[in-house]
C-alpha positions as protocol buffer text, in pm:
chain_id: "A"
residue {
  index: 1
  type: MET
  ca { x: 165 y: 1790 z: 464 }
}
residue {
  index: 2
  type: LEU
  ca { x: -180 y: 1871 z: 337 }
}
residue {
  index: 3
  type: THR
  ca { x: -267 y: 2231 z: 272 }
}
residue {
  index: 4
  type: THR
  ca { x: -604 y: 2384 z: 190 }
}
residue {
  index: 5
  type: SER
  ca { x: -660 y: 2465 z: -175 }
}
residue {
  index: 6
  type: ASN
  ca { x: -782 y: 2796 z: -314 }
}
residue {
  index: 7
  type: ARG
  ca { x: -1043 y: 2614 z: -521 }
}
residue {
  index: 8
  type: ALA
  ca { x: -1409 y: 2668 z: -457 }
}
residue {
  index: 9
  type: ASP
  ca { x: -1453 y: 2313 z: -327 }
}
residue {
  index: 10
  type: ARG
  ca { x: -1174 y: 2368 z: -68 }
}
residue {
  index: 11
  type: ARG
  ca { x: -1020 y: 2029 z: -128 }
}
residue {
  index: 12
  type: GLU
  ca { x: -690 y: 1966 z: 57 }
}
residue {
  index: 13
  type: GLN
  ca { x: -384 y: 1956 z: -165 }
}
residue {
  index: 14
  type: ILE
  ca { x: -75 y: 1742 z: -125 }
}
residue {
  index: 15
  type: SER
  ca { x: 235 y: 1941 z: -54 }
}
residue {
  index: 16
  type: VAL
  ca { x: 556 y: 1736 z: -33 }
}
residue {
  index: 17
  type: ASP
  ca { x: 928 y: 1777 z: -85 }
}
residue {
  index: 18
  type: PRO
  ca { x: 1098 y: 1646 z: -400 }
}
residue {
  index: 19
  type: GLY
  ca { x: 1152 y: 1271 z: -390 }
}
residue {
  index: 20
  type: THR
  ca { x: 873 y: 1208 z: -138 }
}
residue {
  index: 21
  type: GLN
  ca { x: 640 y: 919 z: -227 }
}
residue {
  index: 22
  type: CYS
  ca { x: 286 y: 937 z: -90 }
}
residue {
  index: 23
  type: LEU
  ca { x: 7 y: 680 z: -52 }
}
residue {
  index: 24
  type: LEU
  ca { x: -318 y: 865 z: -104 }
}
residue {
  index: 25
  type: SER
  ca { x: -653 y: 718 z: 4 }
}
residue {
  index: 26
  type: VAL
  ca { x: -931 y: 834 z: -232 }
}
residue {
  index: 27
  type: PRO
  ca { x: -1300 y: 751 z: -251 }
}
residue {
  index: 28
  type: SER
  ca { x: -1396 y: 518 z: -537 }
}
residue {
  index: 29
  type: MET
  ca { x: -1414 y: 697 z: -872 }
}
residue {
  index: 30
  type: ARG
  ca { x: -1232 y: 1007 z: -737 }
}
residue {
  index: 31
  type: SER
  ca { x: -931 y: 1134 z: -924 }
}
residue {
  index: 32
  type: PRO
  ca { x: -609 y: 1186 z: -728 }
}
residue {
  index: 33
  type: LEU
  ca { x: -531 y: 1473 z: -968 }
}
residue {
  index: 34
  type: GLU
  ca { x: -780 y: 1684 z: -770 }
}
residue {
  index: 35
  type: ARG
  ca { x: -534 y: 1676 z: -476 }
}
residue {
  index: 36
  type: LEU
  ca { x: -233 y: 1807 z: -664 }
}
residue {
  index: 37
  type: PRO
  ca { x: -109 y: 2166 z: -633 }
}
residue {
  index: 38
  type: ALA
  ca { x: -103 y: 2384 z: -943 }
}
residue {
  index: 39
  type: ASP
  ca { x: 274 y: 2347 z: -997 }
}
residue {
  index: 40
  type: ALA
  ca { x: 235 y: 1967 z: -1031 }
}
residue {
  index: 41
  type: PHE
  ca { x: 71 y: 2023 z: -1371 }
}
residue {
  index: 42
  type: GLU
  ca { x: 389 y: 2188 z: -1502 }
}
residue {
  index: 43
  type: ASN
  ca { x: 559 y: 1847 z: -1534 }
}
residue {
  index: 44
  type: LEU
  ca { x: 338 y: 1548 z: -1461 }
}
residue {
  index: 45
  type: LEU
  ca { x: 332 y: 1181 z: -1552 }
}
residue {
  index: 46
  type: VAL
  ca { x: 10 y: 990 z: -1488 }
}
residue {
  index: 47
  type: VAL
  ca { x: -1 y: 610 z: -1492 }
}
residue {
  index: 48
  type: SER
  ca { x: -369 y: 557 z: -1543 }
}
residue {
  index: 49
  type: VAL
  ca { x: -554 y: 231 z: -1494 }
}
residue {
  index: 50
  type: THR
  ca { x: -900 y: 385 z: -1455 }
}
residue {
  index: 51
  type: ARG
  ca { x: -920 y: 694 z: -1671 }
}
residue {
  index: 52
  type: SER
  ca { x: -887 y: 753 z: -2043 }
}
residue {
  index: 53
  type: PRO
  ca { x: -651 y: 1017 z: -2172 }
}
residue {
  index: 54
  type: THR
  ca { x: -955 y: 1222 z: -2269 }
}
residue {
  index: 55
  type: LYS
  ca { x: -1080 y: 1223 z: -1905 }
}
residue {
  index: 56
  type: ILE
  ca { x: -729 y: 1300 z: -1779 }
}
residue {
  index: 57
  type: GLU
  ca { x: -704 y: 1594 z: -2021 }
}
residue {
  index: 58
  type: ARG
  ca { x: -1046 y: 1723 z: -1899 }
}
residue {
  index: 59
  type: THR
  ca { x: -936 y: 1703 z: -1535 }
}
residue {
  index: 60
  type: VAL
  ca { x: -601 y: 1870 z: -1608 }
}
residue {
  index: 61
  type: ARG
  ca { x: -788 y: 2160 z: -1776 }
}
residue {
  index: 62
  type: GLU
  ca { x: -1037 y: 2182 z: -1483 }
}
residue {
  index: 63
  type: MET
  ca { x: -743 y: 2202 z: -1245 }
}
residue {
  index: 64
  type: GLY
  ca { x: -593 y: 2491 z: -1447 }
}
residue {
  index: 65
  type: GLY
  ca { x: -311 y: 2281 z: -1594 }
}
residue {
  index: 66
  type: GLU
  ca { x: -173 y: 2276 z: -1945 }
}
residue {
  index: 67
  type: PRO
  ca { x: -232 y: 1929 z: -2096 }
}
residue {
  index: 68
  type: SER
  ca { x: 77 y: 1950 z: -2323 }
}
residue {
  index: 69
  type: LYS
  ca { x: 288 y: 1934 z: -2004 }
}
residue {
  index: 70
  type: VAL
  ca { x: 128 y: 1606 z: -1894 }
}
residue {
  index: 71
  type: GLY
  ca { x: 219 y: 1252 z: -2002 }
}
residue {
  index: 72
  type: VAL
  ca { x: 9 y: 941 z: -1962 }
}
residue {
  index: 73
  type: VAL
  ca { x: 93 y: 573 z: -1946 }
}
residue {
  index: 74
  type: PRO
  ca { x: -245 y: 411 z: -2020 }
}
residue {
  index: 75
  type: VAL
  ca { x: -297 y: 74 z: -1854 }
}
residue {
  index: 76
  type: SER
  ca { x: -595 y: -102 z: -2010 }
}
residue {
  index: 77
  type: GLY
  ca { x: -714 y: -424 z: -2161 }
}
residue {
  index: 78
  type: SER
  ca { x: -858 y: -222 z: -2453 }
}
residue {
  index: 79
  type: SER
  ca { x: -703 y: -9 z: -2721 }
}
residue {
  index: 80
  type: ILE
  ca { x: -688 y: 366 z: -2660 }
}
residue {
  index: 81
  type: ASN
  ca { x: -782 y: 615 z: -2921 }
}
residue {
  index: 82
  type: TYR
  ca { x: -668 y: 965 z: -2827 }
}
residue {
  index: 83
  type: ASP
  ca { x: -564 y: 1255 z: -3040 }
}
residue {
  index: 84
  type: GLY
  ca { x: -494 y: 1551 z: -2811 }
}
residue {
  index: 85
  type: PRO
  ca { x: -223 y: 1751 z: -2642 }
}
residue {
  index: 86
  type: LEU
  ca { x: -128 y: 1498 z: -2374 }
}
residue {
  index: 87
  type: TRP
  ca { x: 180 y: 1291 z: -2443 }
}
residue {
  index: 88
  type: VAL
  ca { x: 50 y: 928 z: -2438 }
}
residue {
  index: 89
  type: ALA
  ca { x: 255 y: 610 z: -2434 }
}
residue {
  index: 90
  type: ASP
  ca { x: 142 y: 291 z: -2600 }
}
residue {
  index: 91
  type: VAL
  ca { x: -128 y: 113 z: -2403 }
}
residue {
  index: 92
  type: VAL
  ca { x: -18 y: -175 z: -2183 }
}
residue {
  index: 93
  type: GLY
  ca { x: -235 y: -438 z: -2018 }
}
residue {
  index: 94
  type: PRO
  ca { x: -296 y: -443 z: -1638 }
}
residue {
  index: 95
  type: THR
  ca { x: -152 y: -795 z: -1611 }
}
residue {
  index: 96
  type: ASP
  ca { x: 178 y: -690 z: -1760 }
}
residue {
  index: 97
  type: LEU
  ca { x: 365 y: -532 z: -1468 }
}
residue {
  index: 98
  type: THR
  ca { x: 694 y: -559 z: -1660 }
}
residue {
  index: 99
  type: GLY
  ca { x: 545 y: -373 z: -1954 }
}
residue {
  index: 100
  type: ILE
  ca { x: 400 y: -103 z: -1728 }
}
residue {
  index: 101
  type: ASN
  ca { x: 741 y: -63 z: -1562 }
}
residue {
  index: 102
  type: LEU
  ca { x: 908 y: -33 z: -1905 }
}
residue {
  index: 103
  type: ARG
  ca { x: 662 y: 233 z: -2022 }
}
residue {
  index: 104
  type: PHE
  ca { x: 702 y: 412 z: -1690 }
}
residue {
  index: 105
  type: SER
  ca { x: 1082 y: 406 z: -1711 }
}
residue {
  index: 106
  type: ASN
  ca { x: 1074 y: 544 z: -2067 }
}
residue {
  index: 107
  type: ALA
  ca { x: 826 y: 816 z: -1967 }
}
residue {
  index: 108
  type: MET
  ca { x: 1030 y: 917 z: -1663 }
}
residue {
  index: 109
  type: ARG
  ca { x: 1290 y: 1061 z: -1902 }
}
residue {
  index: 110
  type: HIS
  ca { x: 1040 y: 1346 z: -1953 }
}
residue {
  index: 111
  type: VAL
  ca { x: 993 y: 1410 z: -1580 }
}
residue {
  index: 112
  type: GLU
  ca { x: 1220 y: 1679 z: -1452 }
}
residue {
  index: 113
  type: PRO
  ca { x: 1431 y: 1581 z: -1152 }
}
residue {
  index: 114
  type: GLY
  ca { x: 1344 y: 1784 z: -842 }
}
residue {
  index: 115
  type: ALA
  ca { x: 1036 y: 1944 z: -999 }
}
residue {
  index: 116
  type: GLY
  ca { x: 824 y: 1671 z: -1164 }
}
residue {
  index: 117
  type: TRP
  ca { x: 535 y: 1465 z: -1028 }
}
residue {
  index: 118
  type: VAL
  ca { x: 418 y: 1109 z: -1087 }
}
residue {
  index: 119
  type: VAL
  ca { x: 66 y: 991 z: -1015 }
}
residue {
  index: 120
  type: PHE
  ca { x: -70 y: 635 z: -1020 }
}
residue {
  index: 121
  type: ASP
  ca { x: -444 y: 683 z: -1028 }
}
residue {
  index: 122
  type: ASN
  ca { x: -548 y: 352 z: -878 }
}
residue {
  index: 123
  type: VAL
  ca { x: -315 y: 84 z: -731 }
}
residue {
  index: 124
  type: ASN
  ca { x: -620 y: -131 z: -650 }
}
residue {
  index: 125
  type: VAL
  ca { x: -666 y: -226 z: -1012 }
}
residue {
  index: 126
  type: LEU
  ca { x: -313 y: -370 z: -1026 }
}
residue {
  index: 127
  type: LEU
  ca { x: -397 y: -575 z: -718 }
}
residue {
  index: 128
  type: MET
  ca { x: -696 y: -719 z: -904 }
}
residue {
  index: 129
  type: TYR
  ca { x: -477 y: -854 z: -1183 }
}
residue {
  index: 130
  type: ALA
  ca { x: -157 y: -960 z: -1002 }
}
residue {
  index: 131
  type: GLN
  ca { x: -50 y: -1118 z: -675 }
}
residue {
  index: 132
  type: SER
  ca { x: 7 y: -862 z: -401 }
}
residue {
  index: 133
  type: ASP
  ca { x: 373 y: -963 z: -368 }
}
residue {
  index: 134
  type: SER
  ca { x: 426 y: -891 z: -743 }
}
residue {
  index: 135
  type: VAL
  ca { x: 250 y: -555 z: -710 }
}
residue {
  index: 136
  type: TYR
  ca { x: 467 y: -482 z: -406 }
}
residue {
  index: 137
  type: GLN
  ca { x: 784 y: -552 z: -603 }
}
residue {
  index: 138
  type: PHE
  ca { x: 657 y: -346 z: -898 }
}
residue {
  index: 139
  type: LEU
  ca { x: 576 y: -48 z: -675 }
}
residue {
  index: 140
  type: SER
  ca { x: 910 y: -80 z: -498 }
}
residue {
  index: 141
  type: ALA
  ca { x: 1090 y: -53 z: -835 }
}
residue {
  index: 142
  type: VAL
  ca { x: 875 y: 241 z: -951 }
}
residue {
  index: 143
  type: ILE
  ca { x: 914 y: 426 z: -620 }
}
residue {
  index: 144
  type: SER
  ca { x: 1290 y: 370 z: -630 }
}
residue {
  index: 145
  type: GLN
  ca { x: 1305 y: 533 z: -975 }
}
residue {
  index: 146
  type: ALA
  ca { x: 1101 y: 829 z: -861 }
}
residue {
  index: 147
  type: ARG
  ca { x: 1306 y: 880 z: -544 }
}
residue {
  index: 148
  type: SER
  ca { x: 1637 y: 855 z: -732 }
}
residue {
  index: 149
  type: ARG
  ca { x: 1521 y: 1136 z: -964 }
}
residue {
  index: 150
  type: GLN
  ca { x: 1377 y: 1345 z: -672 }
}
residue {
  index: 151
  type: VAL
  ca { x: 1032 y: 1326 z: -834 }
}
residue {
  index: 152
  type: ARG
  ca { x: 728 y: 1358 z: -611 }
}
residue {
  index: 153
  type: GLY
  ca { x: 497 y: 1057 z: -626 }
}
residue {
  index: 154
  type: VAL
  ca { x: 131 y: 1008 z: -542 }
}
residue {
  index: 155
  type: TYR
  ca { x: -16 y: 656 z: -554 }
}
residue {
  index: 156
  type: ALA
  ca { x: -391 y: 638 z: -505 }
}
residue {
  index: 157
  type: VAL
  ca { x: -577 y: 356 z: -338 }
}
residue {
  index: 158
  type: VAL
  ca { x: -937 y: 302 z: -252 }
}
residue {
  index: 159
  type: ARG
  ca { x: -866 y: 199 z: 108 }
}
residue {
  index: 160
  type: ASP
  ca { x: -1191 y: 13 z: 171 }
}
residue {
  index: 161
  type: ALA
  ca { x: -1134 y: -205 z: -139 }
}
residue {
  index: 162
  type: ILE
  ca { x: -820 y: -383 z: -16 }
}
residue {
  index: 163
  type: THR
  ca { x: -751 y: -590 z: 291 }
}
residue {
  index: 164
  type: ASP
  ca { x: -578 y: -454 z: 599 }
}
residue {
  index: 165
  type: GLU
  ca { x: -288 y: -694 z: 542 }
}
residue {
  index: 166
  type: THR
  ca { x: -234 y: -585 z: 181 }
}
residue {
  index: 167
  type: TYR
  ca { x: -265 y: -217 z: 275 }
}
residue {
  index: 168
  type: ALA
  ca { x: -10 y: -255 z: 560 }
}
residue {
  index: 169
  type: SER
  ca { x: 234 y: -429 z: 327 }
}
residue {
  index: 170
  type: VAL
  ca { x: 203 y: -167 z: 53 }
}
residue {
  index: 171
  type: ARG
  ca { x: 202 y: 120 z: 305 }
}
residue {
  index: 172
  type: GLU
  ca { x: 556 y: 44 z: 418 }
}
residue {
  index: 173
  type: LEU
  ca { x: 692 y: 144 z: 77 }
}
residue {
  index: 174
  type: PHE
  ca { x: 582 y: 508 z: 117 }
}
residue {
  index: 175
  type: ASP
  ca { x: 723 y: 806 z: 299 }
}
residue {
  index: 176
  type: GLU
  ca { x: 387 y: 955 z: 376 }
}
residue {
  index: 177
  type: GLU
  ca { x: 23 y: 857 z: 388 }
}
residue {
  index: 178
  type: PHE
  ca { x: -276 y: 1084 z: 322 }
}
residue {
  index: 179
  type: ALA
  ca { x: -642 y: 1006 z: 383 }
}
residue {
  index: 180
  type: PRO
  ca { x: -805 y: 1350 z: 340 }
}
residue {
  index: 181
  type: ASP
  ca { x: -1158 y: 1219 z: 285 }
}
residue {
  index: 182
  type: ALA
  ca { x: -1154 y: 983 z: 587 }
}
């Protein structure tokens, strides 16, 4: 269910039960973190393929969250230099789905069952670097881990940037679908 935020911009927030996995359509260059309720920032893991830890920290602060309660798995072809309050895993390349899954699994130890949140900031990027069936299998494994720990999951896609066939295939993995900007 989407609820209206108390923020000045009146963005709709995602409100889901523990264990629910959501596919969120976002406009290009928009952060899915803007859609999270305040309590999500109490125990949050972000798998980021489009934003640096510095940008994530800035967004967390803008949303009223405490960065020291947020972890990041940076997915990038470049090195990451960050010295701040976020917990940041070693960088992993976007072609290495196995490496991303390993970093995610290790980071999930810090996500509190029944209370924590996981956000993938842009699934589209993974689809640029790997076959859609490989991304599907990867997402299936990640979603299974989140569900088994009763962690809420939000996986962002730029809907217009992927084919209808790919979207339909990926969509079937999720419990809910949100397209608040449509």
